[in-house]
Each structure stands twice: as structure tokens, then as C-alpha cells.
Coordinates of C-alpha atoms in Angstrom, one line a residue:
M85 CA 107.1 143.1 9.3
A86 CA 106.5 140.0 11.4
R87 CA 102.9 139.4 12.4
Y88 CA 102.0 139.6 16.1
L89 CA 98.7 138.8 17.9
M90 CA 96.7 142.0 18.0
T91 CA 95.2 142.9 21.4
P92 CA 94.3 146.6 20.9
S93 CA 94.6 149.2 23.7
P94 CA 92.6 152.4 23.5
N95 CA 95.4 154.3 25.3
H96 CA 97.3 156.1 22.6
G97 CA 97.4 159.4 20.7
E98 CA 99.1 161.3 17.9
R99 CA 102.9 161.5 17.8
R100 CA 103.9 165.1 18.3
E101 CA 107.4 165.7 17.0
G102 CA 110.4 164.2 15.3
P103 CA 111.2 160.7 14.0
V104 CA 110.7 157.5 15.9
D105 CA 114.3 156.8 16.8
M106 CA 114.2 155.2 20.2
L107 CA 113.2 151.8 21.6
I108 CA 112.3 151.7 25.3
L109 CA 112.2 148.4 27.2
H110 CA 110.2 148.0 30.4
Y111 CA 109.2 145.3 32.8
T112 CA 105.6 145.2 33.9
G113 CA 106.2 145.1 37.7
M114 CA 102.8 143.4 38.3
E115 CA 102.0 140.1 39.9
T116 CA 100.8 138.3 36.8
A117 CA 101.4 138.8 33.1
K118 CA 97.7 138.6 32.3
G119 CA 96.9 141.3 34.9
A120 CA 99.5 143.6 33.4
H121 CA 98.3 142.9 29.9
D122 CA 94.7 143.7 30.9
W123 CA 95.8 146.9 32.7
L124 CA 97.6 148.1 29.6
C125 CA 94.4 147.6 27.6
D126 CA 92.1 149.2 30.2
P127 CA 91.1 152.8 29.4
K128 CA 91.1 153.6 33.1
S129 CA 94.8 152.9 33.3
Q130 CA 95.9 155.6 30.9
V131 CA 99.0 153.5 30.1
S132 CA 100.0 151.3 27.2
S133 CA 102.9 150.0 25.1
H134 CA 103.3 149.1 21.5
Y135 CA 104.2 145.5 22.4
F136 CA 103.9 143.0 25.2
V137 CA 106.1 139.9 25.7
Y138 CA 104.9 137.0 27.9
E139 CA 107.3 134.8 29.8
D140 CA 106.8 132.0 27.2
G141 CA 107.8 134.3 24.4
A142 CA 104.3 135.1 23.1
I143 CA 104.2 138.6 21.6
C144 CA 101.1 140.8 21.4
Q145 CA 100.8 144.2 19.7
L146 CA 98.7 146.7 21.6
V147 CA 99.3 149.9 19.7
S148 CA 100.1 150.6 16.1
E149 CA 103.7 151.8 15.7
D150 CA 102.6 155.0 14.0
R151 CA 100.7 156.0 17.2
R152 CA 102.1 157.5 20.5
A153 CA 101.7 154.8 23.2
W154 CA 101.7 156.0 26.8
H155 CA 104.6 154.0 28.3
A156 CA 107.5 156.2 29.2
G157 CA 106.0 159.0 31.2
V158 CA 108.1 162.0 32.1
G159 CA 111.7 161.5 30.9
F160 CA 114.6 162.7 28.9
W161 CA 117.3 161.3 26.6
G162 CA 119.8 163.1 24.4
G163 CA 117.9 166.4 24.2
V164 CA 114.5 164.7 23.8
S165 CA 111.9 165.3 26.5
D166 CA 108.8 163.8 24.8
I167 CA 110.0 160.2 24.9
N168 CA 106.6 158.8 23.9
S169 CA 106.5 160.7 20.7
R170 CA 109.9 159.5 19.6
S171 CA 109.9 155.8 20.8
I172 CA 108.5 152.3 20.5
G173 CA 107.7 150.8 23.9
I174 CA 107.9 147.1 24.8
E175 CA 106.5 145.8 28.1
I176 CA 108.2 142.5 29.3
A177 CA 106.2 140.4 31.7
N178 CA 108.1 140.2 35.0
P179 CA 106.8 141.0 38.5
G180 CA 109.9 143.2 39.1
H181 CA 111.9 144.0 42.2
A182 CA 108.8 144.3 44.4
G183 CA 107.7 140.8 43.2
G184 CA 110.9 139.0 43.8
Y185 CA 112.5 139.9 40.5
P186 CA 112.8 136.5 38.8
D187 CA 115.2 135.9 35.9
F188 CA 113.8 136.6 32.4
P189 CA 113.2 133.1 30.9
P190 CA 115.3 132.2 27.8
A191 CA 112.2 131.9 25.6
Q192 CA 111.1 135.4 26.7
M193 CA 114.6 136.9 26.0
E194 CA 114.7 135.2 22.6
A195 CA 111.4 136.7 21.7
V196 CA 112.4 140.2 23.0
M197 CA 115.6 139.9 20.9
A198 CA 113.8 139.0 17.8
L199 CA 111.1 141.7 18.3
C200 CA 113.8 144.4 18.9
S201 CA 115.8 143.3 15.9
D202 CA 112.7 143.5 13.7
I203 CA 111.8 147.0 15.0
C204 CA 115.3 148.4 14.8
A205 CA 115.8 147.1 11.3
R206 CA 112.5 148.5 10.0
L207 CA 112.7 151.9 11.7
S208 CA 116.5 152.3 11.6
I209 CA 116.8 152.8 15.3
P210 CA 120.4 153.3 16.3
P211 CA 121.9 150.9 18.8
K212 CA 122.7 153.7 21.2
R213 CA 119.0 154.5 21.4
V214 CA 117.8 151.1 22.5
L215 CA 117.3 152.0 26.2
A216 CA 115.9 151.0 29.5
H217 CA 113.0 152.8 31.1
S218 CA 115.4 153.6 33.9
D219 CA 117.7 155.3 31.5
V220 CA 115.2 157.9 30.4
A221 CA 113.5 158.3 33.9
P222 CA 116.2 157.5 36.4
A223 CA 114.5 159.4 39.3
R224 CA 111.3 157.3 38.9
K225 CA 112.1 153.9 37.4
I226 CA 114.4 150.9 37.8
D227 CA 113.1 148.7 35.0
P228 CA 113.9 146.4 33.3
G229 CA 116.7 146.1 35.8
E230 CA 120.0 144.6 36.3
K231 CA 118.9 141.0 35.4
F232 CA 118.0 142.0 31.9
D233 CA 120.5 140.6 29.4
W234 CA 121.6 143.6 27.4
A235 CA 124.8 141.8 26.4
M236 CA 122.8 139.1 24.7
L237 CA 120.8 141.6 22.7
A238 CA 124.0 143.4 21.7
A239 CA 125.6 140.2 20.6
N240 CA 122.7 139.8 18.2
G241 CA 123.0 143.4 16.9
V242 CA 120.5 145.1 19.2
G243 CA 121.6 147.9 21.4
H244 CA 124.9 149.4 22.5
W245 CA 127.2 147.5 24.9
V246 CA 130.8 147.2 26.0
E247 CA 132.4 144.7 28.3
P248 CA 132.1 146.2 31.8
V249 CA 135.4 146.9 33.6
R250 CA 136.0 144.5 36.5
I251 CA 135.0 145.8 39.9
S252 CA 138.1 146.6 42.1
G253 CA 139.2 149.1 44.6
G254 CA 140.4 152.7 44.0
R255 CA 138.9 156.1 44.1
F256 CA 135.2 156.6 43.9
F257 CA 132.6 159.4 44.2
Q258 CA 129.3 159.3 46.1
Q259 CA 126.5 161.5 47.3
G260 CA 127.9 164.5 49.1
D261 CA 131.1 164.8 47.1
A262 CA 131.8 167.9 44.9
G263 CA 134.4 169.3 42.6
Q264 CA 135.8 169.1 39.1
P265 CA 136.0 165.3 39.0
V266 CA 132.3 165.1 39.8
E267 CA 131.6 167.7 37.1
A268 CA 133.6 165.6 34.6
L269 CA 131.6 162.5 35.5
Q270 CA 128.3 164.4 35.1
A271 CA 129.5 165.7 31.7
M272 CA 130.3 162.2 30.5
L273 CA 126.9 160.9 31.5
A274 CA 125.2 163.9 29.8
L275 CA 127.3 163.4 26.7
Y276 CA 126.0 159.8 26.5
G277 CA 122.4 161.0 26.7
Y278 CA 121.3 161.0 30.3
G279 CA 119.3 163.9 31.7
I280 CA 121.7 165.3 34.4
E281 CA 122.7 168.7 35.5
V282 CA 126.5 169.3 35.2
S283 CA 126.9 171.1 38.6
G284 CA 129.9 169.5 40.2
N285 CA 127.8 168.4 43.1
Y286 CA 127.2 164.6 43.6
D287 CA 123.5 165.0 44.6
L288 CA 120.6 162.6 44.8
A289 CA 119.8 163.1 41.1
T290 CA 123.4 162.2 40.2
E291 CA 123.2 159.1 42.3
Q292 CA 120.0 158.0 40.6
V293 CA 121.6 158.5 37.1
V294 CA 124.7 156.5 38.1
S295 CA 122.4 153.7 39.4
A296 CA 120.5 153.7 36.1
F297 CA 123.8 153.5 34.2
Q298 CA 124.9 150.6 36.4
R299 CA 121.6 148.7 35.9
H300 CA 122.1 148.8 32.2
F301 CA 125.9 148.8 31.6
R302 CA 127.6 147.6 34.9
Q303 CA 125.1 145.2 36.3
A304 CA 127.3 143.3 38.8
K305 CA 126.8 146.0 41.4
V306 CA 124.1 148.7 41.5
D307 CA 124.7 151.2 44.3
G308 CA 124.8 154.7 42.8
I309 CA 128.5 155.0 43.7
A310 CA 130.8 156.0 40.9
D311 CA 133.7 153.6 41.5
V312 CA 136.6 153.0 39.1
S313 CA 134.7 150.2 37.3
T314 CA 131.6 152.5 36.7
I315 CA 133.7 155.4 35.4
E316 CA 135.9 153.3 33.2
T317 CA 133.0 151.4 31.8
L318 CA 131.3 154.8 30.9
H319 CA 134.5 155.9 29.3
R320 CA 134.6 152.7 27.2
L321 CA 131.0 153.3 26.2
L322 CA 131.7 156.8 25.0
V323 CA 134.8 155.8 23.0
A324 CA 132.8 153.0 21.4
A325 CA 129.9 155.4 20.7
S326 CA 132.2 158.0 19.1
S327 CA 133.6 155.4 16.7
S328 CA 130.3 153.8 15.7
G329 CA 128.6 156.9 14.2
P330 CA 125.1 158.3 15.0

């Protein structure tokens, strides 16, 4: 295991169930990296992560990997509702959408890639369970967002990725639509792992899940509308997932 600067946070507890088989990536969404780092180590905040990555690529460890850090909150993925007990959390310093959402610097992305690679190799975390905070909590979260370079991570063996289908015209579904095609879309999203009710109604919750999918896998346009590009990219992802094993 690589050595990282230890800056302990008191905000953690016992893991409750199951193996550690997920890696959840966040952005901090605060004005400064130092302010975010300090907040994650403040007992009053009741939040933490296992690791923190600065813009210059410096990496700090806040919580031991065998402990349950408090980073994901209420969420769901692939049948798991206690995300914190099953995951490692990484906070990436970035002020987020409310702070202008700057690009993630190359040094920071390289550090995130190396850290994720180390964690996934040691803990045998499957590529399909390297996830965005928005994937597991689409109704509440949008981080690390559409500027995060998931393709770069996947090119280095971290995470699951397919080339997104080009955006074009054609049939699409949006909030207010209903019927079997919407039900099929919801079933595909649920099969991949998203927490979504397969109801046949394109409601707000469905729009939020589609937006989360787009932020991760079809980043060129995030609007919560299931256009041909979104649906075909999801299909590509499911085909690739079925051929790559657990």
C-alpha cells in the first residue's frame, strides 16, 4: 500500500455489513481546498472521507480503510443501501458547480487515478463499482460532475466506460412521458445498478437518474432527457458489463 499523509478525522464508525466493494468519488463543493479538508476533520461536521486529493495532487488519508467514513449519505447501488459500509470515499478538491466548476487539473487527475488504481487493486473493487456520488444519490448530488475525466481513469484500468454514442436527433423521452418504452429504460438503469422504480412513468426521480447517468457516461449534454444517444450509450454499457463478468 502506498503511503499517504495522515490527517485523521474523528468522523467514522464500524462497518456494518458486507465486503468493501465500491469506490465513491466526490468533489468537495467548497470555496477552498483547505476549508473543505478542515471541515472533513471537524467533529461538528459529522462528515468525512477516507482520502482527500488537493488540486496539486497531494493526497491525505483521513480515515482508515477498515472504518466506515461518513461520505455518501443516503444512497443506493445494485441492491446496497448502506453505501458507507461497503465503500471507500475519495473527496476531490473542487469548488463545484456553485463555485464556477473549474476543470480538474492534470496533476490532480493523475493523483486520483493512481490512488484509485492502488485501492481497486488491493481491495479487488470491480470496475463497475467505481462510481460517482451522483450515481448512488441522484436525487441529492451532482458530484464529481460532467467535467470529471472518467474516460481517462478507465483507460488506466479504473472504472467502467464505453465510448458514448454521438448526440443526434431521433425519438426521446422526458418527464411526463409514460408507457412500455419508459419502463424498459427504467429497467435498463436498474439493471446497471441505479436505484430507480420501474413504473413506466417518466417522473422527476427518473429524470434525476438519467441526469446522473449522463454526468458519468454521456457528459456532452446533461439534461435528464433520454435521447437516442443516452439510451444507446446505456445499452452499450450493459452489453460491455455482461461480457466483463462481476
